mmCIF file of C-alpha atoms in Angstrom:
data_model
loop_
_atom_site.group_PDB
_atom_site.id
_atom_site.type_symbol
_atom_site.label_atom_id
_atom_site.label_comp_id
_atom_site.label_asym_id
_atom_site.label_seq_id
_atom_site.Cartn_x
_atom_site.Cartn_y
_atom_site.Cartn_z
ATOM 1 C CA MET A 1 131.029 149.108 100.175
ATOM 2 C CA TRP A 2 129.378 152.026 98.498
ATOM 3 C CA PHE A 3 126.246 150.988 96.534
ATOM 4 C CA VAL A 4 127.263 152.825 93.338
ATOM 5 C CA HIS A 5 130.689 151.151 93.448
ATOM 6 C CA TRP A 6 128.985 147.781 93.826
ATOM 7 C CA MET A 7 126.667 148.498 90.868
ATOM 8 C CA LEU A 8 129.626 149.626 88.758
ATOM 9 C CA GLY A 9 131.435 146.353 89.482
ATOM 10 C CA LEU A 10 128.352 144.274 88.745
ATOM 11 C CA SER A 11 127.790 146.145 85.470
ATOM 12 C CA PHE A 12 131.437 145.641 84.533
ATOM 13 C CA TYR A 13 131.297 141.868 85.001
ATOM 14 C CA ILE A 14 128.040 141.606 83.052
ATOM 15 C CA ALA A 15 129.456 143.753 80.214
ATOM 16 C CA MET A 16 132.742 141.793 80.137
ATOM 17 C CA SER A 17 130.911 138.471 80.010
ATOM 18 C CA ILE A 18 128.698 139.604 77.146
ATOM 19 C CA SER A 19 131.630 141.197 75.277
ATOM 20 C CA VAL A 20 133.840 138.119 75.496
ATOM 21 C CA TRP A 21 130.902 135.919 74.478
ATOM 22 C CA ILE A 22 130.108 138.111 71.446
ATOM 23 C CA GLU A 23 133.764 138.234 70.438
ATOM 24 C CA GLY A 24 134.116 134.448 70.621
ATOM 25 C CA ALA A 25 130.703 133.577 69.154
ATOM 26 C CA ASP A 26 131.953 133.720 65.566
ATOM 27 C CA THR A 27 134.747 131.256 66.313
ATOM 28 C CA ILE A 28 132.319 128.870 67.972
ATOM 29 C CA LEU A 29 129.816 129.118 65.092
ATOM 30 C CA GLN A 30 132.535 128.330 62.516
ATOM 31 C CA SER A 31 133.296 125.021 64.215
ATOM 32 C CA GLN A 32 131.486 121.904 62.957
ATOM 33 C CA SER A 33 132.074 119.984 66.172
ATOM 34 C CA PRO A 34 133.053 121.235 69.599
ATOM 35 C CA PHE A 35 135.970 118.790 69.662
ATOM 36 C CA GLN A 36 137.336 119.217 66.122
ATOM 37 C CA ASP A 37 139.532 122.207 66.993
ATOM 38 C CA ILE A 38 141.188 120.508 69.950
ATOM 39 C CA THR A 39 144.736 119.553 69.120
ATOM 40 C CA LEU A 40 147.702 118.650 71.239
ATOM 41 C CA SER A 41 150.753 120.741 70.417
ATOM 42 C CA ALA A 42 153.689 122.432 72.073
ATOM 43 C CA PRO A 43 152.686 125.491 74.118
ATOM 44 C CA SER A 44 153.221 128.872 72.501
ATOM 45 C CA ILE A 45 155.437 131.585 73.997
ATOM 46 C CA ARG A 46 152.228 133.394 74.940
ATOM 47 C CA THR A 47 151.054 130.327 76.860
ATOM 48 C CA MET A 48 154.438 129.802 78.511
ATOM 49 C CA LEU A 49 154.337 133.410 79.753
ATOM 50 C CA GLY A 50 150.611 133.736 80.471
ATOM 51 C CA VAL A 51 149.961 130.584 82.497
ATOM 52 C CA PRO A 52 152.786 131.046 85.057
ATOM 53 C CA LEU A 53 151.932 134.757 85.286
ATOM 54 C CA PHE A 54 148.287 133.889 86.001
ATOM 55 C CA ILE A 55 149.201 131.252 88.595
ATOM 56 C CA LEU A 56 151.759 133.490 90.338
ATOM 57 C CA ALA A 57 149.479 136.553 90.431
ATOM 58 C CA SER A 58 146.523 134.468 91.627
ATOM 59 C CA GLY A 59 148.620 132.930 94.413
ATOM 60 C CA ILE A 60 149.955 136.290 95.591
ATOM 61 C CA GLN A 61 146.473 137.806 95.440
ATOM 62 C CA HIS A 62 145.114 134.910 97.499
ATOM 63 C CA ASP A 63 147.868 135.385 100.070
ATOM 64 C CA CYS A 64 147.120 139.126 100.269
ATOM 65 C CA HIS A 65 143.405 138.498 100.755
ATOM 66 C CA ALA A 66 144.013 135.752 103.328
ATOM 67 C CA TYR A 67 146.339 138.071 105.244
ATOM 68 C CA LEU A 68 143.890 140.994 105.108
ATOM 69 C CA ALA A 69 141.067 138.723 106.290
ATOM 70 C CA SER A 70 143.174 137.634 109.282
ATOM 71 C CA LEU A 71 143.764 141.200 110.507
ATOM 72 C CA PRO A 72 141.716 142.744 113.264
ATOM 73 C CA LYS A 73 139.357 145.372 111.862
ATOM 74 C CA TYR A 74 140.917 148.808 111.144
ATOM 75 C CA THR A 75 144.514 147.578 111.309
ATOM 76 C CA LEU A 76 147.344 148.777 109.090
ATOM 77 C CA PRO A 77 148.649 145.808 107.074
ATOM 78 C CA ASP A 78 152.224 145.015 108.118
ATOM 79 C CA HIS A 79 152.982 142.001 105.926
ATOM 80 C CA PRO A 80 156.180 142.528 103.863
ATOM 81 C CA ILE A 81 154.254 142.663 100.578
ATOM 82 C CA PHE A 82 152.322 145.661 101.928
ATOM 83 C CA HIS A 83 155.551 147.555 102.702
ATOM 84 C CA THR A 84 156.059 148.639 99.091
ATOM 85 C CA ALA A 85 152.436 149.207 98.040
ATOM 86 C CA VAL A 86 149.279 150.056 99.929
ATOM 87 C CA CYS A 87 147.203 147.731 97.716
ATOM 88 C CA PRO A 88 149.390 144.967 96.232
ATOM 89 C CA HIS A 89 146.286 142.811 95.780
ATOM 90 C CA TYR A 90 145.065 145.398 93.249
ATOM 91 C CA THR A 91 148.358 145.047 91.384
ATOM 92 C CA THR A 92 147.908 141.298 91.191
ATOM 93 C CA GLU A 93 144.325 141.740 89.956
ATOM 94 C CA CYS A 94 145.681 143.770 87.039
ATOM 95 C CA VAL A 95 148.366 141.139 86.350
ATOM 96 C CA ILE A 96 145.650 138.460 86.294
ATOM 97 C CA TYR A 97 143.714 140.451 83.682
ATOM 98 C CA LEU A 98 146.911 140.966 81.680
ATOM 99 C CA SER A 99 147.620 137.218 81.687
ATOM 100 C CA LEU A 100 144.029 136.483 80.602
ATOM 101 C CA ALA A 101 144.331 139.063 77.803
ATOM 102 C CA MET A 102 147.495 137.277 76.653
ATOM 103 C CA LEU A 103 146.006 133.794 76.923
ATOM 104 C CA GLY A 104 142.740 134.799 75.225
ATOM 105 C CA ALA A 105 144.386 136.518 72.280
ATOM 106 C CA PRO A 106 143.125 135.494 68.856
ATOM 107 C CA LYS A 107 145.456 133.700 66.454
ATOM 108 C CA GLY A 108 148.165 136.063 65.218
ATOM 109 C CA ALA A 109 147.713 138.613 68.028
ATOM 110 C CA TRP A 110 149.532 138.982 71.337
ATOM 111 C CA ILE A 111 146.583 140.368 73.250
ATOM 112 C CA ASN A 112 142.808 140.057 73.372
ATOM 113 C CA ARG A 113 141.601 143.641 72.956
ATOM 114 C CA THR A 114 138.305 143.055 74.779
ATOM 115 C CA ILE A 115 139.998 141.674 77.882
ATOM 116 C CA PHE A 116 142.701 144.350 77.618
ATOM 117 C CA ALA A 117 139.946 147.010 77.660
ATOM 118 C CA GLY A 118 138.678 145.313 80.835
ATOM 119 C CA LEU A 119 142.205 145.549 82.253
ATOM 120 C CA VAL A 120 142.283 149.297 81.574
ATOM 121 C CA PHE A 121 138.933 149.738 83.339
ATOM 122 C CA VAL A 122 140.039 147.628 86.306
ATOM 123 C CA ALA A 123 143.384 149.461 86.581
ATOM 124 C CA ILE A 124 141.674 152.871 86.606
ATOM 125 C CA ASN A 125 138.944 151.769 89.037
ATOM 126 C CA LEU A 126 141.374 150.100 91.438
ATOM 127 C CA GLY A 127 143.847 152.959 91.055
ATOM 128 C CA VAL A 128 141.234 155.407 92.321
ATOM 129 C CA THR A 129 140.361 153.058 95.177
ATOM 130 C CA ALA A 130 144.058 152.578 96.056
ATOM 131 C CA SER A 131 144.472 156.351 96.165
ATOM 132 C CA THR A 132 141.572 156.773 98.599
ATOM 133 C CA THR A 133 142.892 153.835 100.655
ATOM 134 C CA LYS A 134 146.274 155.540 101.020
ATOM 135 C CA VAL A 135 144.623 158.804 102.084
ATOM 136 C CA TYR A 136 142.520 156.874 104.627
ATOM 137 C CA TYR A 137 145.603 155.078 105.982
ATOM 138 C CA MET A 138 147.483 158.382 106.350
ATOM 139 C CA LYS A 139 144.595 159.932 108.282
ATOM 140 C CA ARG A 140 144.000 156.895 110.477
ATOM 141 C CA PHE A 141 147.561 155.679 111.138
ATOM 142 C CA GLY A 142 149.681 158.765 110.492
ATOM 143 C CA LYS A 143 151.364 160.052 107.368
ATOM 144 C CA GLU A 144 154.802 158.788 108.403
ATOM 145 C CA LYS A 145 153.633 155.145 108.386
ATOM 146 C CA VAL A 146 152.332 155.177 104.807
ATOM 147 C CA GLU A 147 153.836 158.046 102.839
ATOM 148 C CA TYR A 148 156.772 155.969 101.507
ATOM 149 C CA ARG A 149 154.447 153.261 100.144
ATOM 150 C CA TRP A 150 153.296 153.301 96.536
ATOM 151 C CA LYS A 151 149.536 153.215 96.031
ATOM 152 C CA MET A 152 149.279 150.223 93.740
ATOM 153 C CA ILE A 153 152.194 149.676 91.353
ATOM 154 C CA PRO A 154 155.671 150.012 92.907
ATOM 155 C CA LEU A 155 157.896 152.568 91.145
ATOM 156 C CA VAL A 156 154.957 153.706 88.984
ATOM 157 C CA TYR A 157 151.858 154.691 91.032
#
């Protein structure tokens, strides 16, 4: 991995952690007791959408990574999920961030803007990487084997 890319990722995770902490600090400081705000109630629509989305995307991403790890080095992925997109694991990463943005939304909002900003960064960063991956695959394995595959998001990019 390129050193600058590694530093960019490390900086992103540090900035996201600090941003989410700052955003939630006010809520934590308003609470008298850490357990007073815990209530048992029916899940919201946001929760009923966000949790299964998170679990599904995490499972698919795990399967993609497990498959990629099992391949011999410098092999074109041939698993069915890789037939539509060059980097479906990047798609699932974005879906994970989307589900977290939904689940972390403040009361009265559908999305947590801080986590959504992280999603935008991740989508752009991984989109660039998916584009270079497709170019690499075309050079290494031949254009005809990869040209019909989307880079990251089927039917979009």
